[in-house]
Amino acid sequence: MAKVSRPMETERCIKSLIAVLQKQAGRDGNNSKLSKAESLIFMNTELGAFTKNQKDPGVLDRVMKRLDLNSDGQLDLQEFLNLIGGLATACHESFIKSASGQK
Ligand SMILES: [Ca+2]
């Protein structure tokens, strides 16, 4: 008999990321892509720790432009994951630095 598997941590993380995208993108009725306005709300709410010290309002604009690889003015799942991946990489590097006593 096949073992009934419970979702593993990584699977739960993937589902959570998709749920976040759908929730944040659903404000305008299309829950598969973040519009520019939705992206800004997302970055200021869900990623407040990263954006709160950001004084230059143009930075998020430039981030959005860089992430929008196909230039359709929206972030699809792949583009959204590039953002998450970039932030995860930055966090990981920061953890390694603080673990080794650097600043
Ligand atoms: Ca896009």
Tab-separated table of N, CA, C and O and ligand atoms in Angstrom:
chain	number	residue	atom	x	y	z
A	1	MET	N	0.845	-1.199	0.000
A	1	MET	CA	0.000	0.000	0.000
A	1	MET	C	0.885	1.256	0.000
A	1	MET	O	1.844	1.344	0.750
A	2	ALA	N	0.532	2.178	-0.851
A	2	ALA	CA	1.325	3.412	-0.935
A	2	ALA	C	1.153	4.222	0.345
A	2	ALA	O	0.049	4.320	0.878
A	3	LYS	N	2.254	4.718	0.790
A	3	LYS	CA	2.228	5.543	1.996
A	3	LYS	C	1.581	6.894	1.662
A	3	LYS	O	1.901	7.497	0.644
A	4	VAL	N	0.661	7.314	2.501
A	4	VAL	CA	0.076	8.642	2.297
A	4	VAL	C	1.114	9.663	2.741
A	4	VAL	O	1.587	9.625	3.867
A	5	SER	N	1.501	10.523	1.797
A	5	SER	CA	2.570	11.441	2.179
A	5	SER	C	2.016	12.784	2.602
A	5	SER	O	1.081	13.309	2.002
A	6	ARG	N	2.600	13.294	3.642
A	6	ARG	CA	2.251	14.640	4.076
A	6	ARG	C	3.167	15.594	3.339
A	6	ARG	O	4.298	15.243	3.020
A	7	PRO	N	2.692	16.805	3.064
A	7	PRO	CA	3.562	17.735	2.354
A	7	PRO	C	4.824	18.019	3.165
A	7	PRO	O	4.758	18.211	4.371
A	8	MET	N	5.936	17.972	2.506
A	8	MET	CA	7.202	18.274	3.157
A	8	MET	C	7.399	19.780	3.204
A	8	MET	O	6.701	20.534	2.550
A	9	GLU	N	8.383	20.195	3.958
A	9	GLU	CA	8.586	21.628	4.188
A	9	GLU	C	8.756	22.401	2.883
A	9	GLU	O	8.177	23.471	2.693
A	10	THR	N	9.573	21.854	1.975
A	10	THR	CA	9.820	22.565	0.710
A	10	THR	C	8.536	22.691	-0.101
A	10	THR	O	8.252	23.737	-0.681
A	11	GLU	N	7.736	21.601	-0.100
A	11	GLU	CA	6.463	21.654	-0.840
A	11	GLU	C	5.545	22.703	-0.237
A	11	GLU	O	4.868	23.442	-0.959
A	12	ARG	N	5.532	22.770	1.089
A	12	ARG	CA	4.687	23.783	1.749
A	12	ARG	C	5.162	25.190	1.401
A	12	ARG	O	4.352	26.088	1.174
A	13	CYS	N	6.490	25.381	1.337
A	13	CYS	CA	7.028	26.705	0.985
A	13	CYS	C	6.614	27.098	-0.432
A	13	CYS	O	6.242	28.251	-0.676
A	14	ILE	N	6.677	26.138	-1.353
A	14	ILE	CA	6.295	26.421	-2.745
A	14	ILE	C	4.822	26.814	-2.805
A	14	ILE	O	4.448	27.811	-3.433
A	15	LYS	N	3.989	26.030	-2.109
A	15	LYS	CA	2.552	26.344	-2.096
A	15	LYS	C	2.312	27.716	-1.487
A	15	LYS	O	1.464	28.475	-1.962
A	16	SER	N	3.042	28.036	-0.429
A	16	SER	CA	2.874	29.338	0.225
A	16	SER	C	3.236	30.478	-0.711
A	16	SER	O	2.531	31.483	-0.775
A	17	LEU	N	4.340	30.316	-1.450
A	17	LEU	CA	4.759	31.379	-2.368
A	17	LEU	C	3.712	31.593	-3.455
A	17	LEU	O	3.394	32.725	-3.814
A	18	ILE	N	3.158	30.487	-3.974
A	18	ILE	CA	2.119	30.613	-5.006
A	18	ILE	C	0.882	31.285	-4.410
A	18	ILE	O	0.273	32.164	-5.037
A	19	ALA	N	0.529	30.902	-3.173
A	19	ALA	CA	-0.640	31.508	-2.521
A	19	ALA	C	-0.427	33.005	-2.302
A	19	ALA	O	-1.350	33.801	-2.483
A	20	VAL	N	0.795	33.388	-1.928
A	20	VAL	CA	1.098	34.816	-1.727
A	20	VAL	C	0.930	35.562	-3.048
A	20	VAL	O	0.291	36.618	-3.108
A	21	LEU	N	1.499	35.004	-4.125
A	21	LEU	CA	1.372	35.662	-5.431
A	21	LEU	C	-0.108	35.825	-5.790
A	21	LEU	O	-0.542	36.911	-6.172
A	22	GLN	N	-0.889	34.738	-5.646
A	22	GLN	CA	-2.302	34.804	-6.045
A	22	GLN	C	-3.078	35.810	-5.212
A	22	GLN	O	-3.908	36.550	-5.729
A	23	LYS	N	-2.775	35.843	-3.907
A	23	LYS	CA	-3.477	36.781	-3.021
A	23	LYS	C	-3.112	38.222	-3.385
A	23	LYS	O	-3.982	39.076	-3.550
A	24	GLN	N	-1.809	38.472	-3.530
A	24	GLN	CA	-1.357	39.837	-3.815
A	24	GLN	C	-1.752	40.286	-5.223
A	24	GLN	O	-2.005	41.461	-5.452
A	25	ALA	N	-1.795	39.339	-6.161
A	25	ALA	CA	-2.097	39.687	-7.551
A	25	ALA	C	-3.598	39.791	-7.803
A	25	ALA	O	-4.011	40.326	-8.825
A	26	GLY	N	-4.390	39.276	-6.870
A	26	GLY	CA	-5.832	39.211	-7.114
A	26	GLY	C	-6.577	40.515	-6.925
A	26	GLY	O	-7.778	40.587	-7.180
A	27	ARG	N	-5.877	41.561	-6.492
A	27	ARG	CA	-6.568	42.828	-6.222
A	27	ARG	C	-7.280	43.374	-7.453
A	27	ARG	O	-8.309	44.022	-7.342
A	28	ASP	N	-6.699	43.145	-8.645
A	28	ASP	CA	-7.306	43.684	-9.868
A	28	ASP	C	-8.092	42.620	-10.643
A	28	ASP	O	-8.471	42.838	-11.788
A	29	GLY	N	-8.321	41.470	-10.030
A	29	GLY	CA	-9.129	40.447	-10.688
A	29	GLY	C	-8.317	39.385	-11.408
A	29	GLY	O	-8.805	38.290	-11.639
A	30	ASN	N	-7.059	39.684	-11.791
A	30	ASN	CA	-6.194	38.684	-12.420
A	30	ASN	C	-5.193	38.223	-11.364
A	30	ASN	O	-4.256	38.948	-11.046
A	31	ASN	N	-5.415	37.010	-10.818
A	31	ASN	CA	-4.572	36.613	-9.690
A	31	ASN	C	-3.318	35.845	-10.094
A	31	ASN	O	-2.669	35.231	-9.267
A	32	SER	N	-2.959	35.884	-11.384
A	32	SER	CA	-1.750	35.168	-11.794
A	32	SER	C	-0.565	36.096	-12.031
A	32	SER	O	0.563	35.619	-12.144
A	33	LYS	N	-0.815	37.400	-12.125
A	33	LYS	CA	0.284	38.344	-12.346
A	33	LYS	C	0.112	39.572	-11.475
A	33	LYS	O	-1.002	40.079	-11.309
A	34	LEU	N	1.250	40.053	-10.949
A	34	LEU	CA	1.221	41.283	-10.158
A	34	LEU	C	1.352	42.477	-11.092
A	34	LEU	O	2.326	42.572	-11.854
A	35	SER	N	0.373	43.384	-11.013
A	35	SER	CA	0.530	44.655	-11.741
A	35	SER	C	1.596	45.467	-11.014
A	35	SER	O	2.031	45.107	-9.917
A	36	LYS	N	1.980	46.586	-11.614
A	36	LYS	CA	2.982	47.425	-10.958
A	36	LYS	C	2.468	47.899	-9.597
A	36	LYS	O	3.188	47.848	-8.603
A	37	ALA	N	1.204	48.338	-9.551
A	37	ALA	CA	0.629	48.817	-8.286
A	37	ALA	C	0.612	47.691	-7.254
A	37	ALA	O	0.960	47.892	-6.087
A	38	GLU	N	0.219	46.496	-7.682
A	38	GLU	CA	0.188	45.353	-6.756
A	38	GLU	C	1.597	44.983	-6.291
A	38	GLU	O	1.799	44.601	-5.129
A	39	SER	N	2.567	45.093	-7.195
A	39	SER	CA	3.951	44.781	-6.824
A	39	SER	C	4.441	45.728	-5.745
A	39	SER	O	5.124	45.312	-4.800
A	40	LEU	N	4.099	47.013	-5.882
A	40	LEU	CA	4.538	47.995	-4.891
A	40	LEU	C	3.881	47.715	-3.539
A	40	LEU	O	4.542	47.763	-2.495
A	41	ILE	N	2.581	47.387	-3.561
A	41	ILE	CA	1.884	47.050	-2.306
A	41	ILE	C	2.546	45.812	-1.686
A	41	ILE	O	2.835	45.779	-0.488
A	42	PHE	N	2.806	44.818	-2.527
A	42	PHE	CA	3.439	43.577	-2.050
A	42	PHE	C	4.789	43.875	-1.392
A	42	PHE	O	5.072	43.423	-0.275
A	43	MET	N	5.618	44.655	-2.078
A	43	MET	CA	6.956	44.921	-1.544
A	43	MET	C	6.889	45.732	-0.248
A	43	MET	O	7.686	45.516	0.665
A	44	ASN	N	5.922	46.644	-0.162
A	44	ASN	CA	5.828	47.481	1.035
A	44	ASN	C	5.170	46.775	2.211
A	44	ASN	O	5.376	47.166	3.357
A	45	THR	N	4.368	45.743	1.946
A	45	THR	CA	3.705	45.036	3.043
A	45	THR	C	4.467	43.758	3.393
A	45	THR	O	5.057	43.646	4.457
A	46	GLU	N	4.511	42.831	2.468
A	46	GLU	CA	5.131	41.524	2.741
A	46	GLU	C	6.648	41.620	2.898
A	46	GLU	O	7.244	40.767	3.551
A	47	LEU	N	7.261	42.600	2.255
A	47	LEU	CA	8.720	42.713	2.321
A	47	LEU	C	9.131	43.986	3.036
A	47	LEU	O	10.156	44.590	2.730
A	48	GLY	N	8.312	44.392	4.003
A	48	GLY	CA	8.545	45.642	4.713
A	48	GLY	C	9.935	45.734	5.332
A	48	GLY	O	10.538	46.807	5.375
A	49	ALA	N	10.450	44.599	5.801
A	49	ALA	CA	11.772	44.604	6.435
A	49	ALA	C	12.851	45.026	5.438
A	49	ALA	O	13.862	45.604	5.812
A	50	PHE	N	12.610	44.727	4.156
A	50	PHE	CA	13.596	45.068	3.136
A	50	PHE	C	13.402	46.483	2.609
A	50	PHE	O	14.333	47.108	2.135
A	51	THR	N	12.144	46.957	2.637
A	51	THR	CA	11.851	48.229	1.979
A	51	THR	C	11.706	49.401	2.944
A	51	THR	O	11.702	50.545	2.516
A	52	LYS	N	11.593	49.130	4.254
A	52	LYS	CA	11.259	50.215	5.188
A	52	LYS	C	12.331	51.305	5.263
A	52	LYS	O	12.019	52.448	5.522
A	53	ASN	N	13.579	50.928	5.049
A	53	ASN	CA	14.641	51.937	5.117
A	53	ASN	C	14.934	52.573	3.759
A	53	ASN	O	15.888	53.325	3.622
A	54	GLN	N	14.102	52.241	2.791
A	54	GLN	CA	14.313	52.736	1.449
A	54	GLN	C	13.696	54.126	1.300
A	54	GLN	O	12.489	54.278	1.280
A	55	LYS	N	14.556	55.132	1.231
A	55	LYS	CA	14.045	56.513	1.185
A	55	LYS	C	13.783	56.975	-0.251
A	55	LYS	O	13.005	57.880	-0.484
A	56	ASP	N	14.455	56.354	-1.195
A	56	ASP	CA	14.322	56.770	-2.592
A	56	ASP	C	13.137	56.046	-3.245
A	56	ASP	O	13.181	54.840	-3.442
A	57	PRO	N	12.064	56.807	-3.567
A	57	PRO	CA	10.879	56.151	-4.129
A	57	PRO	C	11.137	55.552	-5.510
A	57	PRO	O	10.387	54.696	-5.970
A	58	GLY	N	12.211	56.004	-6.172
A	58	GLY	CA	12.519	55.481	-7.495
A	58	GLY	C	13.098	54.071	-7.466
A	58	GLY	O	13.094	53.381	-8.482
A	59	VAL	N	13.561	53.649	-6.285
A	59	VAL	CA	14.223	52.347	-6.211
A	59	VAL	C	13.256	51.212	-6.553
A	59	VAL	O	13.572	50.328	-7.357
A	60	LEU	N	12.057	51.256	-5.949
A	60	LEU	CA	11.099	50.180	-6.213
A	60	LEU	C	10.683	50.167	-7.682
A	60	LEU	O	10.464	49.106	-8.266
A	61	ASP	N	10.597	51.366	-8.264
A	61	ASP	CA	10.307	51.478	-9.698
A	61	ASP	C	11.365	50.759	-10.522
A	61	ASP	O	11.050	50.013	-11.449
A	62	ARG	N	12.617	51.008	-10.155
A	62	ARG	CA	13.717	50.386	-10.908
A	62	ARG	C	13.757	48.873	-10.673
A	62	ARG	O	14.029	48.110	-11.597
A	63	VAL	N	13.446	48.472	-9.440
A	63	VAL	CA	13.401	47.033	-9.143
A	63	VAL	C	12.340	46.372	-10.017
A	63	VAL	O	12.567	45.329	-10.628
A	64	MET	N	11.179	47.021	-10.084
A	64	MET	CA	10.067	46.489	-10.884
A	64	MET	C	10.480	46.353	-12.352
A	64	MET	O	10.227	45.326	-12.986
A	65	LYS	N	11.136	47.384	-12.877
A	65	LYS	CA	11.575	47.349	-14.286
A	65	LYS	C	12.541	46.208	-14.541
A	65	LYS	O	12.459	45.513	-15.546
A	66	ARG	N	13.472	46.021	-13.598
A	66	ARG	CA	14.475	44.973	-13.763
A	66	ARG	C	13.826	43.580	-13.693
A	66	ARG	O	14.230	42.649	-14.382
A	67	LEU	N	12.820	43.444	-12.808
A	67	LEU	CA	12.183	42.133	-12.641
A	67	LEU	C	11.277	41.775	-13.810
A	67	LEU	O	11.092	40.595	-14.128
A	68	ASP	N	10.716	42.795	-14.463
A	68	ASP	CA	9.735	42.579	-15.526
A	68	ASP	C	10.458	42.207	-16.829
A	68	ASP	O	10.599	43.010	-17.734
A	69	LEU	N	10.885	40.947	-16.890
A	69	LEU	CA	11.759	40.510	-17.995
A	69	LEU	C	11.100	40.640	-19.364
A	69	LEU	O	11.756	40.947	-20.347
A	70	ASN	N	9.796	40.381	-19.448
A	70	ASN	CA	9.137	40.462	-20.758
A	70	ASN	C	8.465	41.821	-20.987
A	70	ASN	O	7.726	41.993	-21.956
A	71	SER	N	8.743	42.764	-20.088
A	71	SER	CA	8.264	44.147	-20.228
A	71	SER	C	6.772	44.275	-20.500
A	71	SER	O	6.354	45.126	-21.279
A	72	ASP	N	5.974	43.438	-19.813
A	72	ASP	CA	4.518	43.584	-19.997
A	72	ASP	C	3.893	44.401	-18.865
A	72	ASP	O	2.675	44.518	-18.768
A	73	GLY	N	4.752	44.976	-18.007
A	73	GLY	CA	4.239	45.818	-16.927
A	73	GLY	C	3.686	45.024	-15.753
A	73	GLY	O	3.102	45.599	-14.831
A	74	GLN	N	3.861	43.696	-15.772
A	74	GLN	CA	3.357	42.854	-14.694
A	74	GLN	C	4.409	41.813	-14.333
A	74	GLN	O	5.269	41.494	-15.139
A	75	LEU	N	4.296	41.282	-13.118
A	75	LEU	CA	5.198	40.209	-12.711
A	75	LEU	C	4.438	38.890	-12.708
A	75	LEU	O	3.479	38.724	-11.953
A	76	ASP	N	4.871	37.959	-13.573
A	76	ASP	CA	4.268	36.626	-13.555
A	76	ASP	C	4.994	35.772	-12.516
A	76	ASP	O	5.896	36.254	-11.818
A	77	LEU	N	4.617	34.516	-12.411
A	77	LEU	CA	5.192	33.660	-11.366
A	77	LEU	C	6.707	33.576	-11.483
A	77	LEU	O	7.424	33.692	-10.494
A	78	GLN	N	7.220	33.390	-12.704
A	78	GLN	CA	8.674	33.278	-12.879
A	78	GLN	C	9.383	34.565	-12.440
A	78	GLN	O	10.391	34.523	-11.739
A	79	GLU	N	8.838	35.695	-12.837
A	79	GLU	CA	9.453	36.977	-12.481
A	79	GLU	C	9.358	37.225	-10.967
A	79	GLU	O	10.291	37.738	-10.347
A	80	PHE	N	8.231	36.823	-10.396
A	80	PHE	CA	8.026	36.920	-8.948
A	80	PHE	C	9.059	36.055	-8.218
A	80	PHE	O	9.672	36.477	-7.233
A	81	LEU	N	9.281	34.838	-8.735
A	81	LEU	CA	10.245	33.934	-8.100
A	81	LEU	C	11.672	34.453	-8.233
A	81	LEU	O	12.503	34.200	-7.357
A	82	ASN	N	11.954	35.192	-9.299
A	82	ASN	CA	13.277	35.815	-9.425
A	82	ASN	C	13.492	36.819	-8.288
A	82	ASN	O	14.586	36.920	-7.742
A	83	LEU	N	12.439	37.562	-7.961
A	83	LEU	CA	12.511	38.508	-6.845
A	83	LEU	C	12.775	37.756	-5.542
A	83	LEU	O	13.684	38.099	-4.785
A	84	ILE	N	11.975	36.717	-5.299
A	84	ILE	CA	12.122	35.937	-4.063
A	84	ILE	C	13.517	35.294	-4.021
A	84	ILE	O	14.187	35.303	-2.984
A	85	GLY	N	13.952	34.761	-5.162
A	85	GLY	CA	15.264	34.117	-5.224
A	85	GLY	C	16.385	35.100	-4.929
A	85	GLY	O	17.335	34.779	-4.216
A	86	GLY	N	16.266	36.304	-5.463
A	86	GLY	CA	17.280	37.329	-5.218
A	86	GLY	C	17.339	37.708	-3.746
A	86	GLY	O	18.417	37.852	-3.165
A	87	LEU	N	16.161	37.844	-3.140
A	87	LEU	CA	16.115	38.192	-1.715
A	87	LEU	C	16.648	37.045	-0.861
A	87	LEU	O	17.375	37.270	0.112
A	88	ALA	N	16.291	35.820	-1.236
A	88	ALA	CA	16.773	34.652	-0.486
A	88	ALA	C	18.293	34.572	-0.562
A	88	ALA	O	18.964	34.279	0.432
A	89	THR	N	18.842	34.848	-1.738
A	89	THR	CA	20.294	34.821	-1.914
A	89	THR	C	20.955	35.882	-1.030
A	89	THR	O	21.950	35.608	-0.355
A	90	ALA	N	20.367	37.085	-1.012
A	90	ALA	CA	20.922	38.164	-0.194
A	90	ALA	C	20.863	37.796	1.291
A	90	ALA	O	21.826	38.016	2.034
A	91	CYS	N	19.751	37.205	1.728
A	91	CYS	CA	19.616	36.785	3.133
A	91	CYS	C	20.644	35.718	3.472
A	91	CYS	O	21.298	35.775	4.517
A	92	HIS	N	20.783	34.757	2.577
A	92	HIS	CA	21.708	33.647	2.802
A	92	HIS	C	23.142	34.182	2.958
A	92	HIS	O	23.857	33.797	3.885
A	93	GLU	N	23.514	35.099	2.073
A	93	GLU	CA	24.861	35.674	2.142
A	93	GLU	C	25.053	36.454	3.443
A	93	GLU	O	26.116	36.405	4.063
A	94	SER	N	23.987	37.150	3.853
A	94	SER	CA	24.056	37.910	5.091
A	94	SER	C	24.193	36.974	6.302
A	94	SER	O	24.955	37.249	7.224
A	95	PHE	N	23.476	35.823	6.287
A	95	PHE	CA	23.586	34.846	7.382
A	95	PHE	C	25.010	34.292	7.452
A	95	PHE	O	25.575	34.141	8.523
A	96	ILE	N	25.576	34.005	6.284
A	96	ILE	CA	26.931	33.446	6.252
A	96	ILE	C	27.920	34.460	6.822
A	96	ILE	O	28.774	34.120	7.630
A	97	LYS	N	27.750	35.737	6.410
A	97	LYS	CA	28.640	36.781	6.906
A	97	LYS	C	28.534	36.928	8.420
A	97	LYS	O	29.546	37.016	9.116
A	98	SER	N	27.290	36.960	8.934
A	98	SER	CA	27.167	37.171	10.386
A	98	SER	C	27.643	35.938	11.148
A	98	SER	O	28.189	36.071	12.248
A	99	ALA	N	27.479	34.745	10.566
A	99	ALA	CA	27.966	33.527	11.233
A	99	ALA	C	29.486	33.523	11.315
A	99	ALA	O	30.062	32.987	12.254
A	100	SER	N	30.113	34.153	10.318
A	100	SER	CA	31.581	34.151	10.338
A	100	SER	C	32.140	35.417	10.997
A	100	SER	O	33.320	35.700	10.918
A	101	GLY	N	31.241	36.208	11.615
A	101	GLY	CA	31.674	37.355	12.391
A	101	GLY	C	31.968	38.605	11.590
A	101	GLY	O	32.434	39.590	12.133
A	102	GLN	N	31.691	38.579	10.268
A	102	GLN	CA	31.908	39.782	9.451
A	102	GLN	C	30.668	40.664	9.521
A	102	GLN	O	29.620	40.233	9.945
A	103	LYS	N	30.841	41.888	9.068
A	103	LYS	CA	29.693	42.787	9.002
A	103	LYS	C	29.525	43.331	7.616
A	103	LYS	O	30.487	43.492	6.897
B	1	CA	CA	6.250	40.573	-16.800
